[in-house]
Amino acid sequence: MATKNKLISSNPNNLNTDADYRAWIKDLGQRYRQSQVMAACGINAEQLRYYWMLGHDIVEMHIEERWGQGVIKQLSKDLTSTLDRKGFSVTSLGYMKRFYLLYPEVVRNLPSVGGEMVNHIFSLPWSHHKAIIDTVHGNQQKALFFVRKSLQNQWGRTMLENMLSTILYETQGLAATNFDVTLPQPEADLEELFLEDKLARGLL
C-alpha cells in the first residue's frame, strides 16, 4: 500500500487515468450536488410555507374588504421595504393568494391531509407552482397530479410548461394524492431547476 501511495505521489499524472481516483472524484461531485439540492429543497420548503401563510392571511383576514383595494399595492411596498428583498410584487402576492386557494387545507388540516403530500408540494420550486397555478384554474387534483409528475420525472420549468399544455392529465388522470415518489436526485436538471427559480426571483 505504501509503495502504491509513493508511486502516485511521485507521478501525479497517473491520477488522470486511475479508475479508482476518477470514480472517487465522480462520487464527490455527486455528493456535493446532492447536498446543494437537499439544502435548496429545505430553503425552498420554508419559503413556500411562508408564501402559503401569506396567501392565507390575505384571504382569511379579508384584507381587501378591510382596508380597501389599494392594500395589496401598499402591502407589496411594505414587505419589499421591511424584508429588503425582491419577490413581493403585486403580481407575486396575487400568486401567493392563489397558491393558498389552490391548497387551502394543506397546513390547516395537516394531520388529515398527510405529511408526505405536503412535503412534496413544498419541494417544488415556486416558478413551477406559478406555472401550475396559471394552467389548472383552481383544479386541485390536476395541480397535485402535475406536482407528482414533476417530482417523479424531475421536470425543469420548461418541461413542466410543455406538459401542462398537453392532455396528459386527461389521459393519465391517476389518483393525484398518491405521492409514491422520491425527492429529486441531483442527476437530470435539478440543479438548474433551483438555479432558474432563484434567478427568476432575483435572489442571484
Short mmCIF file of C-alpha atoms in Angstrom, two decimals:
data_model
loop_
_atom_site.label_atom_id
_atom_site.label_comp_id
_atom_site.label_asym_id
_atom_site.label_seq_id
_atom_site.Cartn_x
_atom_site.Cartn_y
_atom_site.Cartn_z
CA MET A 1 0.00 0.00 0.00
CA ALA A 2 2.84 2.38 0.92
CA THR A 3 4.57 1.61 -2.39
CA LYS A 4 1.40 2.43 -4.32
CA ASN A 5 0.93 5.74 -2.49
CA LYS A 6 4.56 6.67 -3.15
CA LEU A 7 4.14 5.85 -6.83
CA ILE A 8 1.05 8.03 -7.16
CA SER A 9 2.68 10.85 -5.22
CA SER A 10 5.73 10.86 -7.48
CA ASN A 11 3.65 10.50 -10.65
CA PRO A 12 0.59 12.80 -10.24
CA ASN A 13 -0.28 12.47 -13.92
CA ASN A 14 -1.33 8.90 -13.16
CA LEU A 15 -4.39 10.35 -11.42
CA ASN A 16 -5.88 11.30 -14.77
CA THR A 17 -6.14 7.65 -15.81
CA ASP A 18 -6.52 5.92 -12.44
CA ALA A 19 -10.02 4.39 -12.49
CA ASP A 20 -10.46 4.37 -8.70
CA TYR A 21 -9.46 8.01 -8.41
CA ARG A 22 -11.76 9.11 -11.22
CA ALA A 23 -14.64 7.14 -9.66
CA TRP A 24 -13.94 8.83 -6.32
CA ILE A 25 -13.96 12.29 -7.93
CA LYS A 26 -17.24 11.48 -9.65
CA ASP A 27 -18.71 10.36 -6.33
CA LEU A 28 -17.50 13.53 -4.61
CA GLY A 29 -19.16 15.61 -7.33
CA GLN A 30 -22.42 13.74 -6.98
CA ARG A 31 -22.38 14.04 -3.20
CA TYR A 32 -21.69 17.77 -3.45
CA ARG A 33 -24.56 18.32 -5.89
CA GLN A 34 -26.82 16.21 -3.68
CA SER A 35 -26.02 18.40 -0.70
CA GLN A 36 -26.80 21.51 -2.73
CA VAL A 37 -30.12 20.12 -3.91
CA MET A 38 -31.16 18.99 -0.45
CA ALA A 39 -30.20 22.37 1.01
CA ALA A 40 -32.18 24.07 -1.75
CA CYS A 41 -35.16 21.81 -1.03
CA GLY A 42 -35.08 22.81 2.62
CA ILE A 43 -34.85 26.52 1.88
CA ASN A 44 -37.49 26.23 -0.81
CA ALA A 45 -39.89 24.45 1.56
CA GLU A 46 -39.67 27.18 4.19
CA GLN A 47 -40.20 29.91 1.61
CA LEU A 48 -43.24 28.12 0.18
CA ARG A 49 -44.72 27.68 3.64
CA TYR A 50 -44.26 31.41 4.16
CA TYR A 51 -45.91 32.17 0.81
CA TRP A 52 -48.80 29.84 1.67
CA MET A 53 -49.29 31.51 5.04
CA LEU A 54 -49.16 34.97 3.47
CA GLY A 55 -51.79 33.87 0.97
CA HIS A 56 -53.80 32.50 3.89
CA ASP A 57 -53.67 35.87 5.65
CA ILE A 58 -54.68 37.79 2.53
CA VAL A 59 -57.74 35.57 2.10
CA GLU A 60 -58.80 34.78 5.65
CA MET A 61 -58.22 38.28 7.01
CA HIS A 62 -60.26 39.71 4.11
CA ILE A 63 -57.67 42.45 3.80
CA GLU A 64 -59.13 43.97 0.63
CA GLU A 65 -62.53 44.32 2.27
CA ARG A 66 -60.99 45.58 5.48
CA TRP A 67 -58.51 48.12 4.09
CA GLY A 68 -59.63 48.68 0.50
CA GLN A 69 -58.41 47.61 -2.95
CA GLY A 70 -55.17 49.57 -2.60
CA VAL A 71 -53.98 47.42 0.29
CA ILE A 72 -52.22 44.88 -1.94
CA LYS A 73 -50.09 47.58 -3.55
CA GLN A 74 -49.24 49.00 -0.13
CA LEU A 75 -48.50 45.53 1.22
CA SER A 76 -46.09 44.97 -1.66
CA LYS A 77 -44.22 48.19 -0.87
CA ASP A 78 -44.11 47.49 2.85
CA LEU A 79 -42.89 43.91 2.54
CA THR A 80 -40.24 44.85 -0.02
CA SER A 81 -39.01 47.61 2.28
CA THR A 82 -39.24 45.65 5.53
CA LEU A 83 -37.64 42.46 4.24
CA ASP A 84 -35.22 44.30 1.92
CA ARG A 85 -35.63 41.78 -0.88
CA LYS A 86 -37.50 41.19 -4.11
CA GLY A 87 -40.32 38.73 -4.58
CA PHE A 88 -43.28 40.62 -3.15
CA SER A 89 -44.62 42.48 -6.15
CA VAL A 90 -48.36 42.90 -6.54
CA THR A 91 -48.27 40.07 -9.09
CA SER A 92 -46.34 37.80 -6.71
CA LEU A 93 -48.78 38.49 -3.89
CA GLY A 94 -51.57 37.52 -6.26
CA TYR A 95 -49.85 34.19 -6.87
CA MET A 96 -49.50 33.62 -3.12
CA LYS A 97 -53.21 34.21 -2.69
CA ARG A 98 -53.98 31.73 -5.47
CA PHE A 99 -51.44 29.28 -4.04
CA TYR A 100 -53.36 29.25 -0.77
CA LEU A 101 -56.72 28.98 -2.52
CA LEU A 102 -55.46 26.00 -4.53
CA TYR A 103 -54.38 24.12 -1.39
CA PRO A 104 -56.41 25.69 1.45
CA GLU A 105 -56.25 22.56 3.62
CA VAL A 106 -52.52 21.88 3.22
CA VAL A 107 -51.45 23.37 6.55
CA ARG A 108 -54.76 23.95 8.26
CA ASN A 109 -55.71 20.26 8.15
CA LEU A 110 -52.20 18.83 8.04
CA PRO A 111 -52.93 15.69 10.14
CA SER A 112 -55.79 14.60 7.87
CA VAL A 113 -54.18 15.67 4.60
CA GLY A 114 -50.98 13.73 5.15
CA GLY A 115 -47.47 14.99 5.78
CA GLU A 116 -45.97 13.25 2.74
CA MET A 117 -48.23 15.07 0.31
CA VAL A 118 -47.48 18.38 2.00
CA ASN A 119 -43.73 17.74 1.79
CA HIS A 120 -43.99 17.10 -1.92
CA ILE A 121 -45.99 20.27 -2.54
CA PHE A 122 -43.36 22.25 -0.66
CA SER A 123 -40.49 20.54 -2.53
CA LEU A 124 -41.39 22.03 -5.89
CA PRO A 125 -39.82 25.39 -6.85
CA TRP A 126 -42.03 28.46 -6.76
CA SER A 127 -41.67 29.01 -10.52
CA HIS A 128 -43.20 25.54 -11.08
CA HIS A 129 -46.11 26.34 -8.79
CA LYS A 130 -46.80 29.55 -10.70
CA ALA A 131 -46.90 27.62 -13.98
CA ILE A 132 -49.33 25.13 -12.44
CA ILE A 133 -51.49 27.87 -10.93
CA ASP A 134 -51.74 29.59 -14.32
CA THR A 135 -52.88 26.39 -16.02
CA VAL A 136 -55.14 24.35 -13.71
CA HIS A 137 -57.67 27.14 -12.98
CA GLY A 138 -58.29 26.06 -9.41
CA ASN A 139 -58.43 22.30 -10.10
CA GLN A 140 -56.60 20.93 -7.08
CA GLN A 141 -56.48 17.32 -8.33
CA LYS A 142 -54.94 18.42 -11.60
CA ALA A 143 -52.44 20.56 -9.71
CA LEU A 144 -51.44 17.65 -7.46
CA PHE A 145 -51.09 15.42 -10.50
CA PHE A 146 -48.52 17.77 -12.02
CA VAL A 147 -46.72 18.24 -8.70
CA ARG A 148 -46.32 14.47 -8.51
CA LYS A 149 -45.28 14.12 -12.15
CA SER A 150 -42.75 16.95 -11.85
CA LEU A 151 -41.05 15.27 -8.92
CA GLN A 152 -41.22 11.78 -10.38
CA ASN A 153 -39.71 12.85 -13.69
CA GLN A 154 -37.52 15.70 -12.37
CA TRP A 155 -39.00 18.16 -14.82
CA GLY A 156 -37.47 21.58 -15.17
CA ARG A 157 -39.86 24.51 -15.55
CA THR A 158 -39.77 24.45 -19.35
CA MET A 159 -40.63 20.76 -19.49
CA LEU A 160 -43.42 21.24 -16.96
CA GLU A 161 -44.90 24.07 -19.03
CA ASN A 162 -44.76 21.85 -22.12
CA MET A 163 -46.54 19.02 -20.31
CA LEU A 164 -49.15 21.38 -18.88
CA SER A 165 -50.07 22.34 -22.45
CA THR A 166 -50.87 18.70 -23.32
CA ILE A 167 -53.79 16.45 -22.36
CA LEU A 168 -51.57 14.37 -20.08
CA TYR A 169 -53.85 14.82 -17.08
CA GLU A 170 -56.93 13.92 -19.06
CA THR A 171 -55.34 10.76 -20.47
CA GLN A 172 -53.37 9.67 -17.41
CA GLY A 173 -55.54 11.10 -14.65
CA LEU A 174 -54.16 8.92 -11.86
CA ALA A 175 -55.00 9.37 -8.21
CA ALA A 176 -53.14 12.61 -7.73
CA THR A 177 -52.97 12.20 -3.98
CA ASN A 178 -50.80 9.09 -4.34
CA PHE A 179 -47.37 10.58 -3.67
CA ASP A 180 -45.31 7.43 -4.04
CA VAL A 181 -42.28 9.31 -5.32
CA THR A 182 -38.83 10.03 -4.00
CA LEU A 183 -37.43 13.51 -3.65
CA PRO A 184 -35.48 14.69 -6.68
CA GLN A 185 -31.93 13.43 -7.18
CA PRO A 186 -29.15 15.66 -8.49
CA GLU A 187 -28.97 13.83 -11.81
CA ALA A 188 -31.02 15.36 -14.67
CA ASP A 189 -31.74 19.06 -14.31
CA LEU A 190 -32.47 19.60 -10.61
CA GLU A 191 -29.52 21.91 -10.08
CA GLU A 192 -30.72 24.12 -12.95
CA LEU A 193 -34.27 23.82 -11.67
CA PHE A 194 -33.45 25.55 -8.38
CA LEU A 195 -30.98 27.93 -10.02
CA GLU A 196 -33.54 29.19 -12.54
CA ASP A 197 -36.09 29.63 -9.75
CA LYS A 198 -33.66 31.78 -7.76
CA LEU A 199 -32.79 33.81 -10.85
CA ALA A 200 -36.49 34.34 -11.58
CA ARG A 201 -36.99 35.71 -8.07
CA GLY A 202 -33.91 37.94 -8.20
CA LEU A 203 -32.08 36.00 -5.48
CA LEU A 204 -28.88 35.61 -7.54
#
